[in-house]
XYZ file of C-alpha atoms in Angstrom:
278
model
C 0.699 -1.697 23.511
C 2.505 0.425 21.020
C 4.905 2.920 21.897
C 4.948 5.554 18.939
C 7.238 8.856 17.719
C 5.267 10.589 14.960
C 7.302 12.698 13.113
C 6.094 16.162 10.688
C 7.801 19.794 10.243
C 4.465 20.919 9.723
C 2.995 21.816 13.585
C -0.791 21.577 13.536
C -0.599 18.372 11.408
C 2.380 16.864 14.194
C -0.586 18.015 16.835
C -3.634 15.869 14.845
C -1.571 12.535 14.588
C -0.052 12.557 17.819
C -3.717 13.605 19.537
C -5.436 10.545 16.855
C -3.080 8.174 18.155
C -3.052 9.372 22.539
C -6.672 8.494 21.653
C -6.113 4.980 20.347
C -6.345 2.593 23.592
C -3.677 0.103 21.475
C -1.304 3.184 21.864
C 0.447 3.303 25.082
C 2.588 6.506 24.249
C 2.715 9.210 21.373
C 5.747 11.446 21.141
C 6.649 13.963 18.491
C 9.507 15.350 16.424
C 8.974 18.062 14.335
C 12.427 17.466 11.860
C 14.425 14.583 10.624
C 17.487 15.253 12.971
C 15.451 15.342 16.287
C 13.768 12.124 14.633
C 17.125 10.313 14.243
C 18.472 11.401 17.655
C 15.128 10.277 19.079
C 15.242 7.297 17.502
C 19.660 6.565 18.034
C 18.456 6.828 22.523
C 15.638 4.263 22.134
C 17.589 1.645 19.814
C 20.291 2.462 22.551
C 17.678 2.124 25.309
C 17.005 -1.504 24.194
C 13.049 -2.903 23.485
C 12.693 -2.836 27.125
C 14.052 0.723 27.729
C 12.135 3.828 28.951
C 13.057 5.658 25.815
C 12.184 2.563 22.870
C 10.094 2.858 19.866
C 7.905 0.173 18.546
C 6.387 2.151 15.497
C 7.372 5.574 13.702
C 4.850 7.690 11.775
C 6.684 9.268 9.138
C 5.888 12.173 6.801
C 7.854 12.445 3.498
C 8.239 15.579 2.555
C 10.447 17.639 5.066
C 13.241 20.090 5.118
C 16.343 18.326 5.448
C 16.109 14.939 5.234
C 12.848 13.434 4.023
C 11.075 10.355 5.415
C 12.597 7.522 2.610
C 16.052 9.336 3.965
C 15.120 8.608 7.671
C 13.893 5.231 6.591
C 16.693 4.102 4.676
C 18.786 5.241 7.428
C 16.476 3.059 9.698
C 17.132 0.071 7.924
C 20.838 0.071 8.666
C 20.010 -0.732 11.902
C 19.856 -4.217 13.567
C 16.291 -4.067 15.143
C 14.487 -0.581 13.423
C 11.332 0.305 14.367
C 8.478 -0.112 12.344
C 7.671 2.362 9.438
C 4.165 3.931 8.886
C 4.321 6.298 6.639
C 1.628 9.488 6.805
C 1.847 11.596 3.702
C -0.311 13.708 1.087
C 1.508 12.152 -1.928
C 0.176 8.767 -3.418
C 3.177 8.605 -5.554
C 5.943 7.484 -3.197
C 3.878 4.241 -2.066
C 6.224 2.051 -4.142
C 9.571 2.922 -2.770
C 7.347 2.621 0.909
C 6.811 -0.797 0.218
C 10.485 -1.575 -1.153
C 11.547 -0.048 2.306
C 9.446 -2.783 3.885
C 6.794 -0.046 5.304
C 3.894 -1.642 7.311
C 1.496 1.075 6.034
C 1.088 4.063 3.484
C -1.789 6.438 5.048
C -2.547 9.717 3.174
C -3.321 12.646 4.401
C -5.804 14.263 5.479
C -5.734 11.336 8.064
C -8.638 9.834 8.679
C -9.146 8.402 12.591
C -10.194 4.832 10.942
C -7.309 4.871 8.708
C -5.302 5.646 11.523
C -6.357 2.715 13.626
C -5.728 0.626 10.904
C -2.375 1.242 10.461
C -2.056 0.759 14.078
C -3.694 -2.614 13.814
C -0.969 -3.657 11.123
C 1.616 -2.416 13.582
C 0.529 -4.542 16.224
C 0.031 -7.786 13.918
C 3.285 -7.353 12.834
C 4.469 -6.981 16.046
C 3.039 -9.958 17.906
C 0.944 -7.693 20.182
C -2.058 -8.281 21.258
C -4.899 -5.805 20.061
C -7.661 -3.605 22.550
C -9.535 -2.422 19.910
C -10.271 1.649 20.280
C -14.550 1.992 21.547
C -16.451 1.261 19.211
C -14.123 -0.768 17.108
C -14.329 -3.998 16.614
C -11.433 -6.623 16.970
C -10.933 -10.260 16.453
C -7.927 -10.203 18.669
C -10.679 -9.891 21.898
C -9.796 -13.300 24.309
C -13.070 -15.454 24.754
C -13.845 -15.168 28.417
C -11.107 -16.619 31.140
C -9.006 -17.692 28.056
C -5.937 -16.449 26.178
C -5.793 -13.841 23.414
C -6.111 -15.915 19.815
C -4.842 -13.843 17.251
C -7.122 -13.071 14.148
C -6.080 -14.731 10.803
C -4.602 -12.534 8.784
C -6.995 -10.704 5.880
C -5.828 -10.918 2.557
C -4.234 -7.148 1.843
C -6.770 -6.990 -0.511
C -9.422 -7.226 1.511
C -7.699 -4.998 4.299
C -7.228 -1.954 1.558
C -9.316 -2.460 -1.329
C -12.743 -3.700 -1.210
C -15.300 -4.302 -3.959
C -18.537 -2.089 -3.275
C -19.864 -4.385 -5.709
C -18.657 -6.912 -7.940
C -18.511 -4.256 -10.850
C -16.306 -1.793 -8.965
C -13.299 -1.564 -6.922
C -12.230 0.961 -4.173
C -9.605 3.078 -4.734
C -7.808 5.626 -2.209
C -6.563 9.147 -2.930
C -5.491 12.219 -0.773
C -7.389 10.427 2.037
C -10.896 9.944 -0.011
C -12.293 6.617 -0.581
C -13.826 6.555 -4.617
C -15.019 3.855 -6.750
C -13.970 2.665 -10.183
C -15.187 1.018 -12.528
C -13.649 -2.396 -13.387
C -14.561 -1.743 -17.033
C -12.938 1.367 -17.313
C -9.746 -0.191 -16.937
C -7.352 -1.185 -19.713
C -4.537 -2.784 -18.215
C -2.645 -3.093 -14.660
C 0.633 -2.560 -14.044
C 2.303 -4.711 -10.863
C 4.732 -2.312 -8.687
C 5.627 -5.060 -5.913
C 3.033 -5.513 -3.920
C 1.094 -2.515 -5.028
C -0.855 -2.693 -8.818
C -1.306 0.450 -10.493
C -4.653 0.446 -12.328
C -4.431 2.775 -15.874
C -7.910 3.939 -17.437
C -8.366 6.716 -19.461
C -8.830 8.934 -17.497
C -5.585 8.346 -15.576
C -4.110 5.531 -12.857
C -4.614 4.739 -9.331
C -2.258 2.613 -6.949
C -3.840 0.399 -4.865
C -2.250 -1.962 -2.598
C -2.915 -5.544 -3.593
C -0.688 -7.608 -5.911
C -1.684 -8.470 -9.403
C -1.891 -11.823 -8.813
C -5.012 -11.527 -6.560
C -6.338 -9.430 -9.372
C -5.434 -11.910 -12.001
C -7.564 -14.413 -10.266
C -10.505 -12.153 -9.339
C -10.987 -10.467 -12.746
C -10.261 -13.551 -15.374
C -14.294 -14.014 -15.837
C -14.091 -10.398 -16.930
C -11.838 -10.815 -19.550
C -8.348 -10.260 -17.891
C -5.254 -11.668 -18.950
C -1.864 -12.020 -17.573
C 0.717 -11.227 -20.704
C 3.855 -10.604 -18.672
C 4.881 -10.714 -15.166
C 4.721 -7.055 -14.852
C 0.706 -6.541 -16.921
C -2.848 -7.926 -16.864
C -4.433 -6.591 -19.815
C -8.428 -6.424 -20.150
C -8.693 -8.227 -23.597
C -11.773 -6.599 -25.229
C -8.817 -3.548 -24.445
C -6.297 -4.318 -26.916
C -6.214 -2.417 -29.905
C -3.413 -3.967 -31.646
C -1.065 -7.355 -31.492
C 2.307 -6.843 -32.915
C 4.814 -9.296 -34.195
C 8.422 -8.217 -34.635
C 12.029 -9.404 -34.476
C 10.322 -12.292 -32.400
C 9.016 -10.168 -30.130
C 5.251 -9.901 -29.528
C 3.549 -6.726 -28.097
C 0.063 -5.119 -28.103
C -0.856 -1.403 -28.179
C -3.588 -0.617 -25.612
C -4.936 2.843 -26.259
C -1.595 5.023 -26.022
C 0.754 2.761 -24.205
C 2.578 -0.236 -26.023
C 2.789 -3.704 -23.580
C 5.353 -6.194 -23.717
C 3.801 -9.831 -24.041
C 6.510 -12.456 -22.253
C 7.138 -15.403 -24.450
C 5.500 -17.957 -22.173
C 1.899 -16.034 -22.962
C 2.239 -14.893 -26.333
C 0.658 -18.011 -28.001
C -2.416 -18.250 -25.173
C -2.648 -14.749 -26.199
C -2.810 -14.832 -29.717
C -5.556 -17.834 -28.528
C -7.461 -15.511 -27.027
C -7.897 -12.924 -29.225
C -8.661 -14.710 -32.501
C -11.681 -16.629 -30.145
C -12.532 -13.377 -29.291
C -12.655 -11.753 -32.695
C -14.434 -14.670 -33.800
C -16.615 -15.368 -31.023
């Protein structure tokens, strides 16, 4: 069982998280701190408490934006350590879910927090962790031990499948400000790897979503996706221009201009002339 510090300079929202978590039977205690410095001290007794201690910390549910110090400060800070805590951060900004990751967060929820959200991140926490899992009632868990046996830990989802699921095969699930909508995989022109996240542009804007392009590669190339660079899948009936110049090959999807890596600029070229004559 997890033992937890949440940590938020905003009161009510401190209140919600810590009483969403008391209620989560995988949580064995829930203690606030309402600022980064009572956060750090917090944090300085239990790493000097040891993992067996009265005062350690298994998992810390960080908000970003704070007086002070904000939660990447804390984090970083947390990282200089030998054996840190884990990091789960809770926020209302999508935008900092890259530099999460980079700090080697096991979750990004945003806020307004929703209890099943919540327990997932826990889940994650305790995977990570080695612990074993009582899922909260009504919840179900493929951690449970078969009868008079041990606890057999469930394999692993993809993170694709644990954050982003198709509704159907023509859509994909994307989260914002803590509501679940659906786009269209049509709609989008190109995607844009940020580690382990992929940032998904259409026209009417971009979405982060955390699974890695790869995965994406291989699930959308019967739709017409293709990898041109380490860093871009492109949708080809999407690309409005190829350009050749200086040796350097690049197409022009709506507004933005994409670098094409040397290693796919003839399979490109490939491509598109089937497709223009196809």
């Amino acid at each position: 069982m997890l033992r937890v510090l949440a940590v938020d300079d905003e009161k009510p929202l401190l209140e919600e998280l810590l009483y969403l978590l008391r209620s989560d039977p995988r949580v064995r205690s829930a203690e606030g701190a309402s600022d980064a410095t009572e956060a750090l001290r917090r944090v300085t007794r239990a790493l000097e408490s040891g993992p067996d201690g009265a005062d350690a910390i298994d998992v810390v549910f960080l908000d970003i934006h704070m007086a002070g110090l904000t939660g990447l400060d804390i984090a970083r800070l947390l990282a200089g350590f030998a054996r840190p805590p884990l990091i789960v951060f809770v926020t209302a900004h999508e935008g900092f879910a890259v530099q999460a990751f980079d700090l080697k967060a096991v979750d990004y929820v945003l806020k307004p927090v929703r209890p099943e959200r919540l327990a997932e991140a826990v889940r994650r926490a305790c995977a990570q962790l080695g612990r074993s899992e009582e899922s909260p009632a009504g919840m179900p868990s493929g951690d449970a031990p078969a009868a008079g046996g041990p606890a057999v830990p469930a394999p692993r989802r993809p993170v694709a499948e644990v954050t982003v699921a198709d509704r159907a095969s023509d859509q994909i699930a994307v989260e914002l400000g803590g509501v679940t909508r659906f786009v269209a995989i049509a709609d989008i022109s190109y995607v844009e790897a940020q580690g382990d996240y992929a940032r998904l542009h259409t026209d009417e804007g971009s979405h982060l979503v955390r699974i890695p392009v790869s995965t994406l590669e291989e699930r959308w190339a019967a739709r017409g996706f293709v990898r041109i660079h380490r860093r871009h899948l492109v949708a080809l009936a999407r690309i409005d221009e190829l350009r050749l110049e200086a040796g350097t090959t690049s197409v022009r999807v709506g507004t933005a201009e994409l670098q094409v890596s040397r290693r796919h600029a003839r399979e490109l070229r490939d491509l598109l002339m089937r497709h223009a004559t196809g």
